[in-house]
Tab-separated table of C-alpha atoms in Angstrom:
chain	number	residue	atom	x	y	z
A	1	UNK	CA	151.694	157.300	125.111
A	2	UNK	CA	151.199	161.027	125.410
A	3	UNK	CA	148.405	162.837	123.616
A	4	UNK	CA	150.901	164.070	121.004
A	5	UNK	CA	152.384	160.596	120.520
A	6	UNK	CA	148.913	159.117	120.193
A	7	UNK	CA	148.074	161.714	117.613
A	8	UNK	CA	151.221	160.911	115.613
A	9	UNK	CA	150.337	157.196	115.757
A	10	UNK	CA	146.921	157.912	114.275
A	11	UNK	CA	148.235	160.228	111.597
A	12	UNK	CA	145.745	162.965	112.456
A	13	UNK	CA	146.667	165.234	115.334
A	14	UNK	CA	143.521	167.327	115.309
A	15	UNK	CA	140.851	164.710	115.884
A	16	UNK	CA	142.988	162.603	118.244
A	17	UNK	CA	143.835	165.570	120.430
A	18	UNK	CA	140.205	166.709	120.429
A	19	UNK	CA	138.921	163.267	121.402
A	20	UNK	CA	141.387	162.792	124.244
A	21	UNK	CA	140.783	166.346	125.442
A	22	UNK	CA	137.032	165.735	125.584
A	23	UNK	CA	137.613	162.629	127.709
A	24	UNK	CA	139.985	164.539	129.990
A	25	UNK	CA	137.402	167.286	130.472
A	26	UNK	CA	134.890	164.592	131.488
A	27	UNK	CA	137.320	163.473	134.235
A	28	UNK	CA	139.116	160.552	132.597
A	29	UNK	CA	142.914	160.375	132.858
A	30	UNK	CA	144.820	158.795	129.984
A	31	UNK	CA	146.107	155.234	130.461
A	32	UNK	CA	148.983	153.792	128.406
A	33	UNK	CA	149.285	150.051	129.187
A	34	UNK	CA	152.044	147.982	127.517
A	35	UNK	CA	151.330	146.411	124.147
A	36	UNK	CA	152.716	143.031	125.275
A	37	UNK	CA	150.407	141.464	127.871
A	38	UNK	CA	150.069	138.173	129.790
A	39	UNK	CA	147.911	135.934	127.599
A	40	UNK	CA	146.115	134.105	130.408
A	41	UNK	CA	143.471	136.761	131.199
A	42	UNK	CA	142.462	136.993	127.532
A	43	UNK	CA	142.386	133.215	127.117
A	44	UNK	CA	140.335	132.704	130.282
A	45	UNK	CA	138.034	135.705	130.347
A	46	UNK	CA	137.404	137.065	126.849
A	47	UNK	CA	134.849	135.890	124.331
A	48	UNK	CA	135.511	133.131	121.826
A	49	UNK	CA	136.067	135.599	118.975
A	50	UNK	CA	138.900	137.345	120.818
A	51	UNK	CA	140.477	134.092	122.012
A	52	UNK	CA	140.701	132.808	118.437
A	53	UNK	CA	142.258	136.050	117.192
A	54	UNK	CA	145.209	136.388	119.608
A	55	UNK	CA	148.843	136.818	118.555
A	56	UNK	CA	150.675	134.622	121.051
A	57	UNK	CA	154.314	134.241	122.043
A	58	UNK	CA	156.324	132.888	124.981
A	59	UNK	CA	159.075	134.601	126.974
A	60	UNK	CA	162.298	133.031	128.236
A	61	UNK	CA	160.647	131.886	131.474
A	62	UNK	CA	157.884	130.074	129.598
A	63	UNK	CA	155.126	132.590	130.333
A	64	UNK	CA	152.633	132.879	127.498
A	65	UNK	CA	152.240	136.464	126.264
A	66	UNK	CA	150.142	138.165	123.609
A	67	UNK	CA	149.839	141.430	121.747
A	68	UNK	CA	146.916	143.192	123.401
A	69	UNK	CA	143.713	142.431	121.429
A	70	UNK	CA	141.843	145.215	123.210
A	71	UNK	CA	142.522	147.698	125.996
A	72	UNK	CA	139.893	146.887	128.625
A	73	UNK	CA	141.812	144.134	130.397
A	74	UNK	CA	145.212	145.946	130.192
A	75	UNK	CA	143.710	149.151	131.646
A	76	UNK	CA	141.930	147.135	134.359
A	77	UNK	CA	145.191	145.401	135.307
A	78	UNK	CA	147.003	148.732	135.599
A	79	UNK	CA	144.214	150.103	137.789
A	80	UNK	CA	144.339	147.081	140.092
A	81	UNK	CA	148.118	147.439	140.428
A	82	UNK	CA	147.821	151.113	141.378
A	83	UNK	CA	147.244	152.787	144.745
A	84	UNK	CA	143.804	153.858	143.510
A	85	UNK	CA	142.515	150.274	143.263
A	86	UNK	CA	139.048	150.028	144.782
A	87	UNK	CA	138.392	153.772	144.532
A	88	UNK	CA	136.225	155.440	141.871
A	89	UNK	CA	138.600	156.276	139.025
A	90	UNK	CA	138.143	156.690	135.280
A	91	UNK	CA	140.619	156.246	132.432
A	92	UNK	CA	140.632	156.960	128.711
A	93	UNK	CA	142.924	155.562	126.032
A	94	UNK	CA	143.872	155.723	122.363
A	95	UNK	CA	146.283	153.278	120.792
A	96	UNK	CA	146.844	150.216	118.620
A	97	UNK	CA	145.428	146.743	119.314
A	98	UNK	CA	146.165	143.489	117.482
A	99	UNK	CA	143.863	140.715	116.259
A	100	UNK	CA	143.870	138.181	113.449
A	101	UNK	CA	140.881	139.294	111.389
A	102	UNK	CA	140.967	137.416	108.133
A	103	UNK	CA	141.654	139.937	105.226
A	104	UNK	CA	141.537	143.028	107.473
A	105	UNK	CA	144.634	144.702	108.973
A	106	UNK	CA	145.752	142.929	112.126
A	107	UNK	CA	146.861	146.170	113.788
A	108	UNK	CA	144.190	148.818	114.246
A	109	UNK	CA	143.316	151.691	116.557
A	110	UNK	CA	140.953	151.756	119.486
A	111	UNK	CA	139.985	154.626	121.742
A	112	UNK	CA	137.722	154.410	124.748
A	113	UNK	CA	136.924	154.824	128.404
A	114	UNK	CA	136.945	152.518	131.443
A	115	UNK	CA	135.273	153.545	134.719
A	116	UNK	CA	136.111	151.660	137.933
A	117	UNK	CA	134.719	151.680	141.452
A	118	UNK	CA	131.484	153.650	141.011
A	119	UNK	CA	128.665	152.235	143.123
A	120	UNK	CA	125.989	154.261	141.280
A	121	UNK	CA	125.853	151.686	138.518
A	122	UNK	CA	122.795	152.922	136.631
A	123	UNK	CA	124.183	156.472	136.492
A	124	UNK	CA	127.610	155.219	135.396
A	125	UNK	CA	126.030	153.102	132.640
A	126	UNK	CA	124.139	156.127	131.345
A	127	UNK	CA	127.297	158.249	131.415
A	128	UNK	CA	129.134	155.692	129.279
A	129	UNK	CA	126.466	155.728	126.586
A	130	UNK	CA	126.274	159.540	126.679
A	131	UNK	CA	130.054	159.847	126.276
A	132	UNK	CA	130.022	157.252	123.491
A	133	UNK	CA	127.378	159.193	121.601
A	134	UNK	CA	129.310	162.399	122.176
A	135	UNK	CA	132.377	160.786	120.625
A	136	UNK	CA	130.471	159.748	117.501
A	137	UNK	CA	129.265	163.322	117.111
A	138	UNK	CA	132.751	164.754	117.625
A	139	UNK	CA	134.209	162.365	115.046
A	140	UNK	CA	131.560	163.179	112.454
A	141	UNK	CA	129.791	159.819	112.313
A	142	UNK	CA	126.454	161.339	111.333
A	143	UNK	CA	123.127	159.835	112.380
A	144	UNK	CA	123.454	156.739	114.541
A	145	UNK	CA	121.279	154.044	116.112
A	146	UNK	CA	121.772	152.513	119.548
A	147	UNK	CA	121.342	148.826	120.356
A	148	UNK	CA	121.270	147.820	124.016
A	149	UNK	CA	120.788	144.790	126.225
A	150	UNK	CA	121.389	143.638	129.781
A	151	UNK	CA	122.949	140.265	130.550
A	152	UNK	CA	122.108	140.803	134.257
A	153	UNK	CA	118.424	140.408	133.371
A	154	UNK	CA	119.107	137.068	131.683
A	155	UNK	CA	121.242	135.929	134.633
A	156	UNK	CA	118.428	136.881	137.034
A	157	UNK	CA	115.966	134.884	134.941
A	158	UNK	CA	118.170	131.791	134.940
A	159	UNK	CA	118.640	132.079	138.714
A	160	UNK	CA	114.883	132.437	139.231
A	161	UNK	CA	114.250	129.239	137.259
A	162	UNK	CA	116.301	127.327	139.877
A	163	UNK	CA	118.125	125.136	137.349
A	164	UNK	CA	121.085	122.893	138.092
A	165	UNK	CA	124.364	124.861	138.213
A	166	UNK	CA	125.672	123.255	135.047
A	167	UNK	CA	122.528	124.296	133.167
A	168	UNK	CA	123.064	127.853	134.344
A	169	UNK	CA	126.675	127.837	133.128
A	170	UNK	CA	125.676	126.358	129.774
A	171	UNK	CA	122.899	128.895	129.170
A	172	UNK	CA	125.028	131.857	130.244
A	173	UNK	CA	127.817	130.653	127.965
A	174	UNK	CA	125.336	130.377	125.088
A	175	UNK	CA	124.038	133.884	125.768
A	176	UNK	CA	127.526	135.310	125.357
A	177	UNK	CA	128.033	133.522	122.050
A	178	UNK	CA	127.065	135.286	118.857
A	179	UNK	CA	125.488	132.084	117.545
A	180	UNK	CA	121.769	131.714	118.080
A	181	UNK	CA	120.815	130.947	121.668
A	182	UNK	CA	117.319	130.006	120.526
A	183	UNK	CA	118.723	127.275	118.276
A	184	UNK	CA	120.710	125.738	121.111
A	185	UNK	CA	117.751	125.927	123.488
A	186	UNK	CA	115.765	123.625	121.218
A	187	UNK	CA	118.626	121.141	121.107
A	188	UNK	CA	119.026	121.181	124.883
A	189	UNK	CA	115.407	120.088	125.361
A	190	UNK	CA	116.144	116.809	123.588
A	191	UNK	CA	117.829	114.275	125.880
A	192	UNK	CA	120.360	112.248	123.839
A	193	UNK	CA	119.851	108.506	123.654
A	194	UNK	CA	123.304	107.572	122.367
A	195	UNK	CA	126.076	106.343	124.627
A	196	UNK	CA	129.790	107.047	124.397
A	197	UNK	CA	133.135	105.953	125.775
A	198	UNK	CA	132.945	108.484	128.635
A	199	UNK	CA	129.923	106.997	130.400
A	200	UNK	CA	131.843	106.362	133.628
A	201	UNK	CA	133.247	109.888	133.803
A	202	UNK	CA	129.846	111.391	132.995
A	203	UNK	CA	128.212	109.337	135.744
A	204	UNK	CA	130.843	110.536	138.228
A	205	UNK	CA	130.195	114.164	137.289
A	206	UNK	CA	126.398	114.059	137.207
A	207	UNK	CA	125.079	116.656	139.646
A	208	UNK	CA	128.528	117.862	140.683
A	209	UNK	CA	129.746	121.463	140.635
A	210	UNK	CA	132.459	122.943	138.444
A	211	UNK	CA	135.142	122.753	141.153
A	212	UNK	CA	134.600	119.003	141.540
A	213	UNK	CA	134.640	118.526	137.776
A	214	UNK	CA	137.882	120.481	137.440
A	215	UNK	CA	139.492	118.402	140.186
A	216	UNK	CA	138.478	115.120	138.549
A	217	UNK	CA	139.527	116.116	135.037
A	218	UNK	CA	142.810	117.564	136.338
A	219	UNK	CA	143.590	114.288	138.120
A	220	UNK	CA	142.708	112.223	135.056
A	221	UNK	CA	144.872	114.344	132.772
A	222	UNK	CA	147.712	114.364	135.274
A	223	UNK	CA	147.669	110.581	135.292
A	224	UNK	CA	147.778	110.669	131.495
A	225	UNK	CA	150.633	113.212	131.566
A	226	UNK	CA	148.725	115.837	129.611
A	227	UNK	CA	147.757	119.459	130.244
A	228	UNK	CA	145.716	120.009	127.088
A	229	UNK	CA	143.764	117.738	124.765
A	230	UNK	CA	142.952	118.654	121.175
A	231	UNK	CA	143.812	122.273	121.960
A	232	UNK	CA	141.341	122.407	124.859
A	233	UNK	CA	142.415	123.394	128.363
A	234	UNK	CA	141.568	121.420	131.500
A	235	UNK	CA	138.808	123.926	132.316
A	236	UNK	CA	137.276	123.629	128.847
A	237	UNK	CA	137.326	119.835	129.034
A	238	UNK	CA	135.748	119.897	132.499
A	239	UNK	CA	132.990	122.200	131.284
A	240	UNK	CA	132.350	119.923	128.306
A	241	UNK	CA	132.044	116.874	130.559
A	242	UNK	CA	129.659	118.760	132.850
A	243	UNK	CA	127.466	119.678	129.905
A	244	UNK	CA	127.402	116.084	128.697
A	245	UNK	CA	126.605	114.741	132.178
A	246	UNK	CA	123.677	117.144	132.394
A	247	UNK	CA	122.375	116.087	129.001
A	248	UNK	CA	122.648	112.438	130.051
A	249	UNK	CA	120.599	113.117	133.178
A	250	UNK	CA	117.718	114.726	131.263
A	251	UNK	CA	116.645	117.579	129.047
A	252	UNK	CA	116.051	121.211	129.942
A	253	UNK	CA	112.570	121.351	131.523
A	254	UNK	CA	109.903	122.444	129.046
A	255	UNK	CA	108.445	124.961	131.500
A	256	UNK	CA	111.851	126.624	131.854
A	257	UNK	CA	112.265	126.666	128.074
A	258	UNK	CA	108.900	128.399	127.619
A	259	UNK	CA	109.781	131.126	130.127
A	260	UNK	CA	113.204	131.680	128.551
A	261	UNK	CA	111.626	131.998	125.100
A	262	UNK	CA	109.081	134.524	126.362
A	263	UNK	CA	111.878	136.514	127.959
A	264	UNK	CA	114.064	136.503	124.844
A	265	UNK	CA	111.170	137.734	122.692
A	266	UNK	CA	111.033	141.085	124.515
A	267	UNK	CA	112.426	143.902	122.394
A	268	UNK	CA	111.693	147.492	121.444
A	269	UNK	CA	111.919	150.920	123.039
A	270	UNK	CA	113.317	150.750	126.602
A	271	UNK	CA	110.095	151.813	128.337
A	272	UNK	CA	108.041	149.314	126.333
A	273	UNK	CA	110.504	146.560	127.206
A	274	UNK	CA	110.295	147.581	130.869
A	275	UNK	CA	106.516	147.084	130.868
A	276	UNK	CA	106.859	143.709	129.151
A	277	UNK	CA	109.447	142.549	131.694
A	278	UNK	CA	107.224	143.575	134.619
A	279	UNK	CA	104.303	141.696	133.050
A	280	UNK	CA	106.382	138.556	132.452
A	281	UNK	CA	107.756	138.557	136.003
A	282	UNK	CA	104.252	138.818	137.453
A	283	UNK	CA	102.623	136.294	135.124
A	284	UNK	CA	105.378	133.667	135.358
A	285	UNK	CA	106.007	134.315	139.063
A	286	UNK	CA	109.695	135.089	138.492
A	287	UNK	CA	111.760	136.790	141.194
A	288	UNK	CA	113.678	139.156	138.919
A	289	UNK	CA	112.446	142.485	140.291
A	290	UNK	CA	115.881	143.685	141.466
A	291	UNK	CA	117.355	143.354	137.970
A	292	UNK	CA	114.294	145.040	136.445
A	293	UNK	CA	114.561	147.876	138.986
A	294	UNK	CA	118.175	148.467	137.919
A	295	UNK	CA	117.067	148.492	134.279
A	296	UNK	CA	114.369	151.051	135.089
A	297	UNK	CA	116.849	153.243	136.981
A	298	UNK	CA	119.185	153.195	133.989
A	299	UNK	CA	116.370	154.302	131.690
A	300	UNK	CA	115.805	157.284	133.969
A	301	UNK	CA	119.466	158.267	133.921
A	302	UNK	CA	119.637	157.885	130.127
A	303	UNK	CA	116.722	160.279	129.780
A	304	UNK	CA	118.368	162.605	132.287
A	305	UNK	CA	121.472	162.675	130.068
A	306	UNK	CA	119.330	163.953	127.206
A	307	UNK	CA	119.465	160.698	125.231
A	308	UNK	CA	116.469	160.309	122.911
A	309	UNK	CA	115.017	156.975	124.074
A	310	UNK	CA	112.937	156.679	120.910
A	311	UNK	CA	116.212	156.091	119.055
A	312	UNK	CA	117.421	153.449	121.518
A	313	UNK	CA	116.474	149.834	120.872
A	314	UNK	CA	116.548	147.363	123.752
A	315	UNK	CA	116.474	143.582	123.351
A	316	UNK	CA	116.663	140.945	126.077
A	317	UNK	CA	118.489	138.712	123.572
A	318	UNK	CA	121.176	141.296	122.771
A	319	UNK	CA	124.697	140.245	123.691
A	320	UNK	CA	128.164	141.178	122.472
A	321	UNK	CA	129.940	137.827	122.637
A	322	UNK	CA	132.254	138.940	125.466
A	323	UNK	CA	132.271	136.486	128.375
A	324	UNK	CA	133.126	138.968	131.120
A	325	UNK	CA	130.130	141.287	130.640
A	326	UNK	CA	127.738	141.153	133.595
A	327	UNK	CA	125.102	143.843	132.955
A	328	UNK	CA	124.387	146.701	130.562
A	329	UNK	CA	125.698	146.162	127.023
A	330	UNK	CA	125.465	148.498	124.063
A	331	UNK	CA	126.575	149.185	120.511
A	332	UNK	CA	126.328	152.382	118.489
A	333	UNK	CA	125.931	151.891	114.730
A	334	UNK	CA	125.654	154.277	111.844
A	335	UNK	CA	121.949	154.526	111.007
A	336	UNK	CA	120.930	151.947	108.413
A	337	UNK	CA	124.439	150.536	108.119
A	338	UNK	CA	124.512	147.195	109.678
A	339	UNK	CA	126.817	144.873	111.432
A	340	UNK	CA	130.007	146.712	112.410
A	341	UNK	CA	129.638	148.945	115.494
A	342	UNK	CA	131.233	152.357	115.718
A	343	UNK	CA	131.304	152.105	119.520
A	344	UNK	CA	130.674	149.122	121.767
A	345	UNK	CA	130.796	148.568	125.508
A	346	UNK	CA	129.168	147.427	128.688
A	347	UNK	CA	129.381	146.585	132.375
A	348	UNK	CA	131.858	143.982	133.636
A	349	UNK	CA	131.653	143.924	137.443
A	350	UNK	CA	132.961	140.365	137.742
A	351	UNK	CA	136.156	140.931	135.785
A	352	UNK	CA	137.988	142.791	138.526
A	353	UNK	CA	137.706	139.871	140.965
A	354	UNK	CA	138.780	137.480	138.211
A	355	UNK	CA	141.853	139.644	137.673
A	356	UNK	CA	142.757	139.428	141.354
A	357	UNK	CA	140.830	142.156	143.199
A	358	UNK	CA	140.386	141.229	146.870
A	359	UNK	CA	136.759	142.420	146.823
A	360	UNK	CA	134.271	143.144	144.010
A	361	UNK	CA	134.798	146.406	142.103
A	362	UNK	CA	132.118	147.778	139.746
A	363	UNK	CA	133.384	148.510	136.240
A	364	UNK	CA	131.916	149.755	132.968
A	365	UNK	CA	133.369	151.137	129.752
A	366	UNK	CA	133.389	151.265	125.976
A	367	UNK	CA	135.700	151.121	122.979
A	368	UNK	CA	135.567	153.223	119.825
A	369	UNK	CA	136.399	151.421	116.585
A	370	UNK	CA	138.398	154.178	114.921
A	371	UNK	CA	138.661	152.176	111.684
A	372	UNK	CA	134.872	151.957	111.346
A	373	UNK	CA	134.471	155.581	112.392
A	374	UNK	CA	136.837	156.721	109.657
A	375	UNK	CA	134.949	154.706	107.068
A	376	UNK	CA	131.633	156.296	108.023
A	377	UNK	CA	132.792	159.860	108.694
A	378	UNK	CA	132.561	162.514	106.027
A	379	UNK	CA	135.214	164.620	107.796
A	380	UNK	CA	136.451	164.538	111.427
A	381	UNK	CA	138.401	161.284	111.446
A	382	UNK	CA	139.213	161.193	107.765
């Protein structure tokens, strides 16, 4: 879609052209991925909210397809298929996406930026937030507040606690959910006493890794002649069995729970959170300095971009419910006006390998919710 075509699709040439031009001037070429996409990446890699909202279909060959629910994965796939794959390249976009959203329109507009291949991660993170804030200003959003987090810090904590692999997967999965992680943590400290009809399978899986669990569940379902059960895929069933086998073998250690709770209680201005993280790492003897160093570097680059850190809130418990995020996460909201973000994004270094990249490729980006921006703008996008 050309800039002019994108503008026609939005019904407002002036703001669309201005937004895309600002991204172009920042060095981001426009991407126009197809609306119809392979469903598998979204089913496997997106958060639960997106998976439940997909519009699915099947082509003549039996491949499952979907209307794109966002543009991050489609733009990433185009980048990986190009000659520039692996090199530092940035893209911008503006176009329709499709999700089942209950009473809201299923087709709506998203704009945004995706940056691939930059090794200066902290600087790239800061650039994304600066560009996001610039877009809210250009579109007349008024005063905004910034909410940030960093899933890499939580992952470093879980690694430092030296838990069984299945515990790590369960806790990381919980972190990405929008439901309360704290609530599930309490439940995971209580070892269940009831038995069930899967005792033999659970015993076979106890202490195993995910690959072994997948192999066993795949074999069992193959024998039964099934590929799904109750709408769950083989991978989902394997993960469920692994969780249950872990619960059967004992509860989450109380010491680990206490450290996780202390970590998740850290929130406030970025520099205050930095001090609290350093203190926790020292007091609890946690080897998470590398992740904290990256957090500190990002704070420096944010300040260097002229971002007022007093208006940025950081929380170790902040997450966006998107499974493929691996580091910095953020949302920009209209000041004093709650739940729906105007802009949202983050770092997703692992996604590129999951989409088929031969070697890891750093990636970070954000999406602008044009619908929300129009609702909050006095002019600009109206």
